């Protein structure tokens, strides 16, 4: 039987749920961060967000109308275990039970992300978050709680969303919660995240829960600026610092050689026990993809990001300059629209790791608008989705890359982290005053893309 291709949308708990103090939920680091003055655009918070906690039935209806066969969402750890490590909150389990049952009733397959950045605050305060392996142990227990509660109906599990962001933005340049700045801590945090992943997967496999488990890592494409050897090496180096850093260990069992060489003791090494735990710990590769840059060994002549000017310590560690073609279209986040980069990246991943099923766990764009009318008429996003899904289908159908799912980010406008509600990524417009949802032009375009591919 041909494996089904999942067409879906994606969201994350902190970005949509709201209900931050309801029904026994504990605080998490994004609750704390968004309430810290100066951290978030317009002092926005996720206190209410899309109020999905109360409106989830409407959101399931929307997805049924869209025609998706999968939905990727995350669980709020502190809603399920308020202090991250102690007793379980039955109301938290109950909420996700209703969501899962509602999806299944519409024939939508749930893909659960266990961790999309909202660490229970107690674990931050007591353990310094991901700087301690105690947090990995707490995660493993939380994961088991979820497998036990939902594993009878959920067969697709993603332990972590974008460990690159947690490590680099959370512990490197201080942009995301917990807001730490360091050129050592990102590597330690990432190591503990990988150990936590390995522990949870061991629990999953030994517990005999049915289904597949993996990670969702983010990666942009890096195209060599010229065809010369040095620029091709720079592009490769950049991809290894970005994606291979967090994917090689779970498939090949160790960090990329170039990172070990370059970083010395700033990069933790795997003990034999840790290596046994982590190696082979994914059943699929999850990829979140948003943009492309040129990479070169020397600073580009004009514009671009030279080594040492980039994303905190991590970028300084790469001897790579990034630049873009000014002819490329840009989203309102300033991210370039380059569908062929997506196709190249899918091929690069296939070549490096072999025949693992790949799920595109996120892809999408933010579009600026001055009014609701303008926002709903988002031809830009409709074109973006057409271009990117065409590129993915070319990789799947012409290049033989085993892509088995695509999840558009996002089902609806939501809390875009430090950018607050200012950046809208949704194919559904959300009025944050009334919480009314309105499908955009891109919703209709995506509906058609799905229908055509599934032969409806
Ligand atoms: C991802 N970067 O975040 C997240 O998984 C989503 O929660 C988020 O809403 C979406 O992409 C859009 O931003 C990213 O700096 C945040 O490269 C930052 C970066 C990449 C992805």
Tab-separated table of C-alpha atoms and ligand atoms in Angstrom:
chain	number	residue	atom	x	y	z
A	1	UNK	CA	0.000	0.000	0.000
A	2	UNK	CA	1.244	3.465	-0.848
A	3	UNK	CA	2.039	5.432	2.329
A	4	UNK	CA	-0.399	8.313	2.669
A	5	UNK	CA	0.914	11.829	2.151
A	6	UNK	CA	-0.181	14.113	4.975
A	7	UNK	CA	-1.310	17.604	4.088
A	8	UNK	CA	-1.729	19.688	7.199
A	9	UNK	CA	-1.322	22.879	9.139
A	10	UNK	CA	0.795	23.566	12.200
A	11	UNK	CA	0.478	25.611	15.390
A	12	UNK	CA	2.064	25.748	18.848
A	13	UNK	CA	0.447	25.889	22.295
A	14	UNK	CA	1.863	29.184	23.551
A	15	UNK	CA	1.117	30.914	20.267
A	16	UNK	CA	-2.598	30.057	20.131
A	17	UNK	CA	-4.065	28.645	23.346
A	18	UNK	CA	-4.299	31.581	25.755
A	19	UNK	CA	-5.993	30.554	29.050
A	20	UNK	CA	-2.650	31.142	30.702
A	21	UNK	CA	-3.996	30.943	34.256
A	22	UNK	CA	-6.918	28.602	33.785
A	23	UNK	CA	-7.798	25.148	35.036
A	24	UNK	CA	-4.609	24.559	36.965
A	25	UNK	CA	-2.045	25.441	34.305
A	26	UNK	CA	1.385	26.375	35.699
A	27	UNK	CA	3.540	29.235	34.425
A	28	UNK	CA	6.147	28.680	31.741
A	29	UNK	CA	9.164	30.673	30.563
A	30	UNK	CA	7.210	32.392	27.779
A	31	UNK	CA	4.559	33.563	30.253
A	32	UNK	CA	7.362	35.079	32.292
A	33	UNK	CA	9.255	36.460	29.287
A	34	UNK	CA	6.264	38.069	27.611
A	35	UNK	CA	5.405	39.786	30.910
A	36	UNK	CA	8.926	41.223	31.158
A	37	UNK	CA	8.861	44.844	29.956
A	38	UNK	CA	10.717	45.481	26.720
A	39	UNK	CA	10.924	41.922	25.464
A	40	UNK	CA	7.937	41.749	23.092
A	41	UNK	CA	6.740	44.159	20.406
A	42	UNK	CA	3.816	46.273	21.712
A	43	UNK	CA	4.104	44.452	25.059
A	44	UNK	CA	1.958	41.680	23.579
A	45	UNK	CA	1.579	38.423	25.517
A	46	UNK	CA	0.101	34.973	24.934
A	47	UNK	CA	-2.357	35.403	27.837
A	48	UNK	CA	-5.335	35.142	25.489
A	49	UNK	CA	-3.727	34.688	22.047
A	50	UNK	CA	-6.310	33.068	19.710
A	51	UNK	CA	-8.157	31.683	22.755
A	52	UNK	CA	-7.889	28.295	21.100
A	53	UNK	CA	-8.302	26.733	24.563
A	54	UNK	CA	-11.960	27.762	24.408
A	55	UNK	CA	-12.446	27.921	20.639
A	56	UNK	CA	-10.725	24.701	19.553
A	57	UNK	CA	-13.934	23.225	18.189
A	58	UNK	CA	-14.205	26.111	15.727
A	59	UNK	CA	-10.607	25.557	14.730
A	60	UNK	CA	-11.255	21.885	14.040
A	61	UNK	CA	-14.199	22.948	11.850
A	62	UNK	CA	-11.885	25.275	9.946
A	63	UNK	CA	-9.430	22.483	9.300
A	64	UNK	CA	-12.188	20.153	8.160
A	65	UNK	CA	-13.273	22.821	5.694
A	66	UNK	CA	-9.697	23.252	4.520
A	67	UNK	CA	-9.481	19.531	3.832
A	68	UNK	CA	-6.287	18.728	5.741
A	69	UNK	CA	-5.464	15.149	6.634
A	70	UNK	CA	-3.019	16.072	9.426
A	71	UNK	CA	-2.664	18.688	12.139
A	72	UNK	CA	0.549	19.400	13.990
A	73	UNK	CA	0.142	21.078	17.368
A	74	UNK	CA	2.094	21.202	20.598
A	75	UNK	CA	1.155	20.331	24.153
A	76	UNK	CA	1.707	22.835	26.920
A	77	UNK	CA	3.952	21.013	29.401
A	78	UNK	CA	2.926	23.314	32.275
A	79	UNK	CA	-0.748	22.711	31.509
A	80	UNK	CA	-0.156	18.980	31.932
A	81	UNK	CA	2.430	19.083	34.745
A	82	UNK	CA	2.212	22.580	36.264
A	83	UNK	CA	5.687	22.662	37.836
A	84	UNK	CA	7.221	20.427	35.172
A	85	UNK	CA	8.086	17.539	37.461
A	86	UNK	CA	5.382	16.970	40.090
A	87	UNK	CA	1.775	15.938	39.850
A	88	UNK	CA	-0.285	15.766	36.690
A	89	UNK	CA	-3.140	18.243	36.139
A	90	UNK	CA	-6.194	16.215	34.995
A	91	UNK	CA	-7.793	19.284	33.354
A	92	UNK	CA	-4.771	19.565	31.071
A	93	UNK	CA	-5.084	15.959	29.950
A	94	UNK	CA	-8.826	16.456	29.488
A	95	UNK	CA	-8.350	19.457	27.196
A	96	UNK	CA	-6.033	17.574	24.855
A	97	UNK	CA	-8.298	14.520	24.944
A	98	UNK	CA	-11.146	16.658	23.622
A	99	UNK	CA	-8.911	18.170	20.947
A	100	UNK	CA	-7.566	14.785	19.800
A	101	UNK	CA	-11.007	13.175	19.749
A	102	UNK	CA	-12.415	16.122	17.807
A	103	UNK	CA	-9.680	15.820	15.179
A	104	UNK	CA	-10.105	12.066	14.803
A	105	UNK	CA	-13.850	12.492	14.396
A	106	UNK	CA	-13.077	14.621	11.304
A	107	UNK	CA	-10.515	12.175	9.949
A	108	UNK	CA	-7.580	14.471	10.786
A	109	UNK	CA	-4.436	12.724	12.013
A	110	UNK	CA	-2.856	14.400	15.046
A	111	UNK	CA	0.919	15.041	14.997
A	112	UNK	CA	1.929	16.034	18.518
A	113	UNK	CA	4.944	18.178	19.379
A	114	UNK	CA	5.845	17.684	23.031
A	115	UNK	CA	8.012	20.784	23.370
A	116	UNK	CA	7.552	23.998	21.454
A	117	UNK	CA	9.638	26.269	23.741
A	118	UNK	CA	7.275	26.782	26.709
A	119	UNK	CA	9.376	25.231	29.483
A	120	UNK	CA	7.669	25.110	32.912
A	121	UNK	CA	9.055	28.097	34.810
A	122	UNK	CA	9.986	26.024	37.875
A	123	UNK	CA	12.480	24.055	35.777
A	124	UNK	CA	14.071	27.269	34.574
A	125	UNK	CA	14.377	28.672	38.091
A	126	UNK	CA	15.572	25.473	39.732
A	127	UNK	CA	17.766	23.956	37.018
A	128	UNK	CA	18.719	26.866	34.754
A	129	UNK	CA	16.497	25.219	32.172
A	130	UNK	CA	18.324	23.235	29.529
A	131	UNK	CA	21.723	23.838	31.095
A	132	UNK	CA	21.014	20.913	33.413
A	133	UNK	CA	20.396	17.275	32.630
A	134	UNK	CA	17.768	17.351	35.405
A	135	UNK	CA	15.535	19.115	32.893
A	136	UNK	CA	16.114	16.254	30.443
A	137	UNK	CA	14.970	13.797	33.107
A	138	UNK	CA	11.852	15.851	33.825
A	139	UNK	CA	11.121	15.978	30.094
A	140	UNK	CA	11.356	12.209	29.841
A	141	UNK	CA	8.790	11.796	32.598
A	142	UNK	CA	6.494	14.358	30.955
A	143	UNK	CA	6.843	12.533	27.622
A	144	UNK	CA	5.869	9.228	29.215
A	145	UNK	CA	2.842	10.888	30.814
A	146	UNK	CA	1.751	11.993	27.321
A	147	UNK	CA	2.420	8.622	25.671
A	148	UNK	CA	0.300	6.980	28.394
A	149	UNK	CA	-2.508	9.520	28.118
A	150	UNK	CA	-2.731	9.897	24.328
A	151	UNK	CA	-0.726	7.041	22.793
A	152	UNK	CA	-3.845	4.949	22.217
A	153	UNK	CA	-4.975	7.530	19.606
A	154	UNK	CA	-1.847	9.437	18.610
A	155	UNK	CA	0.759	7.688	16.456
A	156	UNK	CA	2.941	10.600	15.317
A	157	UNK	CA	5.186	12.213	17.917
A	158	UNK	CA	7.704	15.017	17.648
A	159	UNK	CA	9.751	15.452	20.808
A	160	UNK	CA	11.228	18.918	20.151
A	161	UNK	CA	10.521	21.836	17.872
A	162	UNK	CA	13.574	23.650	16.507
A	163	UNK	CA	16.288	22.973	19.036
A	164	UNK	CA	18.390	25.437	17.034
A	165	UNK	CA	16.068	28.253	18.147
A	166	UNK	CA	15.995	27.125	21.770
A	167	UNK	CA	19.775	26.906	21.867
A	168	UNK	CA	20.835	29.861	19.719
A	169	UNK	CA	18.041	32.363	20.344
A	170	UNK	CA	17.366	31.281	23.944
A	171	UNK	CA	20.952	30.804	25.174
A	172	UNK	CA	23.144	32.445	22.492
A	173	UNK	CA	21.884	35.880	21.506
A	174	UNK	CA	19.239	36.238	24.217
A	175	UNK	CA	16.416	37.042	21.823
A	176	UNK	CA	14.046	34.307	23.027
A	177	UNK	CA	13.200	33.029	26.518
A	178	UNK	CA	15.077	32.500	28.766
A	179	UNK	CA	17.074	35.355	27.231
A	180	UNK	CA	20.614	34.217	28.015
A	181	UNK	CA	23.678	35.444	26.122
A	182	UNK	CA	26.668	33.170	25.774
A	183	UNK	CA	28.879	31.478	23.212
A	184	UNK	CA	29.131	28.260	25.214
A	185	UNK	CA	25.644	27.694	26.592
A	186	UNK	CA	23.939	27.065	23.221
A	187	UNK	CA	26.080	23.967	22.782
A	188	UNK	CA	25.374	22.715	26.296
A	189	UNK	CA	21.634	23.403	26.036
A	190	UNK	CA	21.499	21.602	22.683
A	191	UNK	CA	23.342	18.646	24.176
A	192	UNK	CA	20.825	18.330	27.010
A	193	UNK	CA	17.953	18.678	24.534
A	194	UNK	CA	19.382	15.798	22.504
A	195	UNK	CA	19.781	13.680	25.647
A	196	UNK	CA	16.185	14.486	26.619
A	197	UNK	CA	15.044	13.444	23.152
A	198	UNK	CA	17.005	10.183	23.415
A	199	UNK	CA	15.539	9.397	26.847
A	200	UNK	CA	11.985	10.015	25.663
A	201	UNK	CA	12.445	7.862	22.562
A	202	UNK	CA	13.828	5.018	24.669
A	203	UNK	CA	10.725	5.277	26.861
A	204	UNK	CA	8.515	5.295	23.760
A	205	UNK	CA	10.117	2.276	22.146
A	206	UNK	CA	10.481	0.191	25.288
A	207	UNK	CA	6.918	1.028	26.272
A	208	UNK	CA	5.691	-0.492	23.010
A	209	UNK	CA	3.572	2.531	22.072
A	210	UNK	CA	2.469	2.304	18.432
A	211	UNK	CA	3.650	4.770	15.811
A	212	UNK	CA	6.588	6.940	14.874
A	213	UNK	CA	8.694	9.434	16.775
A	214	UNK	CA	11.171	12.076	15.636
A	215	UNK	CA	12.359	15.669	15.898
A	216	UNK	CA	11.509	18.851	13.991
A	217	UNK	CA	14.671	20.794	13.193
A	218	UNK	CA	14.734	24.064	11.294
A	219	UNK	CA	17.051	24.846	8.438
A	220	UNK	CA	17.375	27.507	5.760
A	221	UNK	CA	19.084	26.659	2.484
A	222	UNK	CA	22.615	27.892	1.814
A	223	UNK	CA	23.518	28.301	-1.835
A	224	UNK	CA	27.224	28.804	-2.674
A	225	UNK	CA	27.622	32.399	-3.865
A	226	UNK	CA	29.997	31.290	-6.607
A	227	UNK	CA	30.984	27.912	-7.913
A	228	UNK	CA	34.446	28.095	-6.417
A	229	UNK	CA	35.652	25.530	-3.916
A	230	UNK	CA	35.774	27.932	-0.948
A	231	UNK	CA	32.188	29.105	-1.385
A	232	UNK	CA	30.908	25.578	-1.825
A	233	UNK	CA	32.694	24.629	1.407
A	234	UNK	CA	31.197	27.681	3.149
A	235	UNK	CA	27.659	26.674	2.171
A	236	UNK	CA	28.282	23.138	3.396
A	237	UNK	CA	29.754	24.423	6.672
A	238	UNK	CA	26.742	26.640	7.244
A	239	UNK	CA	24.319	23.741	6.698
A	240	UNK	CA	26.318	21.590	9.099
A	241	UNK	CA	26.264	24.235	11.853
A	242	UNK	CA	22.537	24.738	11.266
A	243	UNK	CA	20.958	21.336	10.636
A	244	UNK	CA	23.616	18.638	10.980
A	245	UNK	CA	24.550	19.922	14.484
A	246	UNK	CA	21.158	18.743	15.749
A	247	UNK	CA	20.406	15.939	13.273
A	248	UNK	CA	23.716	14.058	12.838
A	249	UNK	CA	23.690	12.922	16.502
A	250	UNK	CA	20.238	11.313	16.269
A	251	UNK	CA	21.034	9.513	13.012
A	252	UNK	CA	24.799	9.144	12.739
A	253	UNK	CA	25.625	9.275	16.459
A	254	UNK	CA	27.888	12.336	16.722
A	255	UNK	CA	28.312	16.039	15.986
A	256	UNK	CA	29.750	17.031	12.572
A	257	UNK	CA	33.558	16.893	12.416
A	258	UNK	CA	33.864	20.558	11.505
A	259	UNK	CA	32.042	21.591	14.691
A	260	UNK	CA	34.227	19.389	16.887
A	261	UNK	CA	37.345	20.823	15.287
A	262	UNK	CA	36.238	24.431	15.399
A	263	UNK	CA	34.713	24.487	18.884
A	264	UNK	CA	37.045	22.315	20.957
A	265	UNK	CA	35.746	21.957	24.531
A	266	UNK	CA	32.909	24.387	23.989
A	267	UNK	CA	31.115	21.500	22.258
A	268	UNK	CA	30.183	18.766	24.761
A	269	UNK	CA	31.065	15.258	23.678
A	270	UNK	CA	28.790	12.253	23.892
A	271	UNK	CA	29.739	9.600	26.442
A	272	UNK	CA	29.338	6.051	25.061
A	273	UNK	CA	26.061	5.711	27.023
A	274	UNK	CA	24.722	9.008	25.671
A	275	UNK	CA	25.734	8.031	22.181
A	276	UNK	CA	23.891	4.716	22.444
A	277	UNK	CA	20.816	6.603	23.651
A	278	UNK	CA	20.830	9.229	20.917
A	279	UNK	CA	22.037	7.366	17.822
A	280	UNK	CA	19.158	5.953	15.781
A	281	UNK	CA	16.541	7.773	17.857
A	282	UNK	CA	14.315	9.050	15.040
A	283	UNK	CA	11.889	7.243	12.758
A	284	UNK	CA	11.551	10.262	10.465
A	285	UNK	CA	13.097	13.656	9.835
A	286	UNK	CA	10.981	16.718	10.586
A	287	UNK	CA	12.000	19.877	8.736
A	288	UNK	CA	10.876	23.452	9.355
A	289	UNK	CA	11.960	25.576	6.430
A	290	UNK	CA	11.513	29.294	5.753
A	291	UNK	CA	14.238	30.872	3.620
A	292	UNK	CA	17.518	30.815	1.667
A	293	UNK	CA	20.780	32.795	1.639
A	294	UNK	CA	23.937	32.752	-0.406
A	295	UNK	CA	27.001	31.603	1.494
A	296	UNK	CA	30.558	32.620	0.779
A	297	UNK	CA	33.937	32.282	2.410
A	298	UNK	CA	34.691	36.008	2.239
A	299	UNK	CA	32.514	38.958	3.224
A	300	UNK	CA	30.271	39.792	0.290
A	301	UNK	CA	31.132	43.028	-1.464
A	302	UNK	CA	27.992	44.845	-0.431
A	303	UNK	CA	25.247	44.048	2.040
A	304	UNK	CA	25.067	40.627	3.597
A	305	UNK	CA	26.113	39.315	6.971
A	306	UNK	CA	29.831	38.861	7.518
A	307	UNK	CA	31.255	36.441	10.106
A	308	UNK	CA	30.895	38.018	13.542
A	309	UNK	CA	27.881	40.144	12.644
A	310	UNK	CA	25.251	37.474	12.678
A	311	UNK	CA	23.113	35.609	15.126
A	312	UNK	CA	25.273	35.745	18.261
A	313	UNK	CA	28.051	33.326	19.134
A	314	UNK	CA	26.842	30.630	16.784
A	315	UNK	CA	27.341	32.741	13.685
A	316	UNK	CA	30.703	33.929	14.872
A	317	UNK	CA	31.773	30.312	15.091
A	318	UNK	CA	31.053	29.774	11.413
A	319	UNK	CA	33.507	31.245	8.971
A	320	UNK	CA	30.724	31.984	6.540
A	321	UNK	CA	29.294	35.188	5.080
A	322	UNK	CA	25.643	35.318	4.131
A	323	UNK	CA	23.996	37.447	1.473
A	324	UNK	CA	20.943	37.564	-0.751
A	325	UNK	CA	19.913	38.444	-4.260
A	326	UNK	CA	18.147	41.790	-4.065
A	327	UNK	CA	15.768	40.568	-6.765
A	328	UNK	CA	14.316	38.003	-4.372
A	329	UNK	CA	10.936	38.880	-2.869
A	330	UNK	CA	10.888	39.397	0.884
A	331	UNK	CA	8.212	38.555	3.470
A	332	UNK	CA	7.344	41.034	6.223
A	333	UNK	CA	9.803	39.186	8.505
A	334	UNK	CA	12.449	40.086	5.928
A	335	UNK	CA	12.822	36.439	4.913
A	336	UNK	CA	13.545	35.814	1.220
A	337	UNK	CA	11.160	33.797	-0.936
A	338	UNK	CA	13.243	31.204	-2.813
A	339	UNK	CA	11.308	28.008	-3.565
A	340	UNK	CA	14.201	26.343	-5.403
A	341	UNK	CA	16.241	26.579	-2.188
A	342	UNK	CA	13.634	24.327	-0.549
A	343	UNK	CA	14.014	21.714	-3.272
A	344	UNK	CA	17.799	21.824	-2.935
A	345	UNK	CA	17.591	21.454	0.839
A	346	UNK	CA	15.289	18.429	0.628
A	347	UNK	CA	17.778	16.806	-1.725
A	348	UNK	CA	20.717	17.677	0.568
A	349	UNK	CA	18.946	16.065	3.540
A	350	UNK	CA	18.079	12.946	1.541
A	351	UNK	CA	21.653	12.604	0.358
A	352	UNK	CA	23.191	13.069	3.812
A	353	UNK	CA	20.850	10.833	5.812
A	354	UNK	CA	19.431	8.340	3.325
A	355	UNK	CA	15.876	7.098	3.042
A	356	UNK	CA	14.265	8.484	6.179
A	357	UNK	CA	10.713	9.669	5.654
A	358	UNK	CA	10.714	13.473	5.719
A	359	UNK	CA	7.842	15.529	7.067
A	360	UNK	CA	7.918	19.224	6.306
A	361	UNK	CA	6.680	20.160	9.751
A	362	UNK	CA	6.556	23.918	8.971
A	363	UNK	CA	6.698	26.205	5.965
A	364	UNK	CA	4.912	29.497	5.437
A	365	UNK	CA	5.315	33.273	5.506
A	366	UNK	CA	4.299	36.493	7.219
A	367	UNK	CA	2.547	39.160	5.184
A	368	UNK	CA	2.073	42.766	6.299
A	369	UNK	CA	-1.344	44.419	5.946
A	370	UNK	CA	-2.889	47.711	7.011
A	371	UNK	CA	-6.424	46.472	7.356
A	372	UNK	CA	-8.453	43.329	7.669
A	373	UNK	CA	-9.508	43.593	3.993
A	374	UNK	CA	-5.896	43.771	2.888
A	375	UNK	CA	-4.893	40.934	5.191
A	376	UNK	CA	-7.585	38.620	3.890
A	377	UNK	CA	-6.641	39.325	0.277
A	378	UNK	CA	-3.202	37.725	0.647
A	379	UNK	CA	-2.218	36.848	-2.895
A	380	UNK	CA	1.426	37.058	-1.762
A	381	UNK	CA	0.959	34.101	0.594
A	382	UNK	CA	-1.095	32.155	-1.955
A	383	UNK	CA	1.819	32.519	-4.404
A	384	UNK	CA	4.303	31.589	-1.706
A	385	UNK	CA	2.444	28.364	-0.924
A	386	UNK	CA	2.094	27.512	-4.602
A	387	UNK	CA	5.809	28.035	-5.201
A	388	UNK	CA	6.977	26.128	-2.139
A	389	UNK	CA	4.595	23.182	-2.515
A	390	UNK	CA	5.533	22.917	-6.208
A	391	UNK	CA	9.214	22.825	-5.222
A	392	UNK	CA	8.471	20.133	-2.648
A	393	UNK	CA	6.472	18.075	-5.134
A	394	UNK	CA	9.350	18.323	-7.597
A	395	UNK	CA	11.682	16.942	-4.919
A	396	UNK	CA	9.173	14.195	-4.112
A	397	UNK	CA	8.045	13.220	-7.614
A	398	UNK	CA	11.059	14.032	-9.795
A	399	UNK	CA	14.040	13.701	-7.448
A	400	UNK	CA	12.764	10.732	-5.410
A	401	UNK	CA	13.074	12.435	-2.003
A	402	UNK	CA	10.814	10.532	0.437
A	403	UNK	CA	8.756	13.521	1.593
A	404	UNK	CA	5.601	12.231	3.285
A	405	UNK	CA	3.917	15.296	4.653
A	406	UNK	CA	3.671	19.068	4.511
A	407	UNK	CA	2.337	21.264	7.317
A	408	UNK	CA	1.675	24.876	6.517
A	409	UNK	CA	2.648	27.402	9.202
A	410	UNK	CA	0.147	28.451	10.250
A	411	UNK	CA	-3.527	27.576	10.465
A	412	UNK	CA	-4.217	31.062	11.792
A	413	UNK	CA	-2.557	34.330	12.775
A	414	UNK	CA	-1.042	33.965	16.229
A	415	UNK	CA	1.476	35.214	18.795
A	416	UNK	CA	4.693	35.443	16.793
A	417	UNK	CA	7.100	35.324	19.775
A	418	UNK	CA	9.071	38.567	20.182
A	419	UNK	CA	7.191	40.085	17.253
A	420	UNK	CA	3.876	39.723	19.091
A	421	UNK	CA	0.714	39.972	16.980
A	422	UNK	CA	2.426	42.259	14.521
A	423	UNK	CA	3.586	39.431	12.257
A	424	UNK	CA	0.746	37.427	10.746
A	425	UNK	CA	1.609	33.943	9.469
A	426	UNK	CA	-1.941	32.590	9.214
A	427	UNK	CA	-3.945	31.351	6.254
A	428	UNK	CA	-6.855	32.357	8.497
A	429	UNK	CA	-7.192	35.943	9.698
A	430	UNK	CA	-7.738	36.389	13.435
A	431	UNK	CA	-9.261	39.575	14.799
A	432	UNK	CA	-7.514	39.774	18.169
A	433	UNK	CA	-10.284	41.974	19.602
A	434	UNK	CA	-13.261	39.752	18.755
A	435	UNK	CA	-11.279	36.528	18.148
A	436	UNK	CA	-13.272	36.016	14.981
A	437	UNK	CA	-11.569	33.811	12.359
A	438	UNK	CA	-11.800	34.591	8.619
A	439	UNK	CA	-10.226	32.360	5.956
A	440	UNK	CA	-7.861	34.323	3.699
A	441	UNK	CA	-7.321	33.938	-0.056
A	442	UNK	CA	-4.356	31.682	0.782
A	443	UNK	CA	-6.714	29.368	2.687
A	444	UNK	CA	-8.642	28.804	-0.563
A	445	UNK	CA	-5.412	28.415	-2.525
A	446	UNK	CA	-4.091	25.841	-0.080
A	447	UNK	CA	-7.433	24.015	-0.094
A	448	UNK	CA	-7.040	23.638	-3.863
A	449	UNK	CA	-3.395	22.531	-3.634
A	450	UNK	CA	-4.433	19.803	-1.198
A	451	UNK	CA	-7.469	18.739	-3.209
A	452	UNK	CA	-5.480	18.490	-6.448
A	453	UNK	CA	-2.693	16.447	-4.915
A	454	UNK	CA	-5.076	14.043	-3.199
A	455	UNK	CA	-7.079	13.692	-6.416
A	456	UNK	CA	-10.298	14.977	-4.854
B	1	LIG	C1	9.496	28.936	13.802
B	1	LIG	N1	15.014	32.189	12.859
B	1	LIG	O1	10.273	29.885	14.441
B	1	LIG	C2	8.641	28.365	14.914
B	1	LIG	O2	8.635	26.970	14.995
B	1	LIG	C3	7.264	28.927	14.964
B	1	LIG	O3	6.793	28.855	16.280
B	1	LIG	C4	7.250	30.335	14.414
B	1	LIG	O4	6.032	30.983	14.585
B	1	LIG	C5	7.616	30.244	12.940
B	1	LIG	O5	8.832	29.554	12.745
B	1	LIG	C6	7.704	31.598	12.255
B	1	LIG	O6	8.701	32.377	12.824
B	1	LIG	C7	11.424	30.428	13.970
B	1	LIG	O7	15.426	33.178	13.455
B	1	LIG	C8	11.905	31.532	14.647
B	1	LIG	O8	15.673	31.687	11.903
B	1	LIG	C9	13.091	32.122	14.283
B	1	LIG	C10	13.799	31.591	13.221
B	1	LIG	C11	13.328	30.484	12.543
B	1	LIG	C12	12.133	29.912	12.923
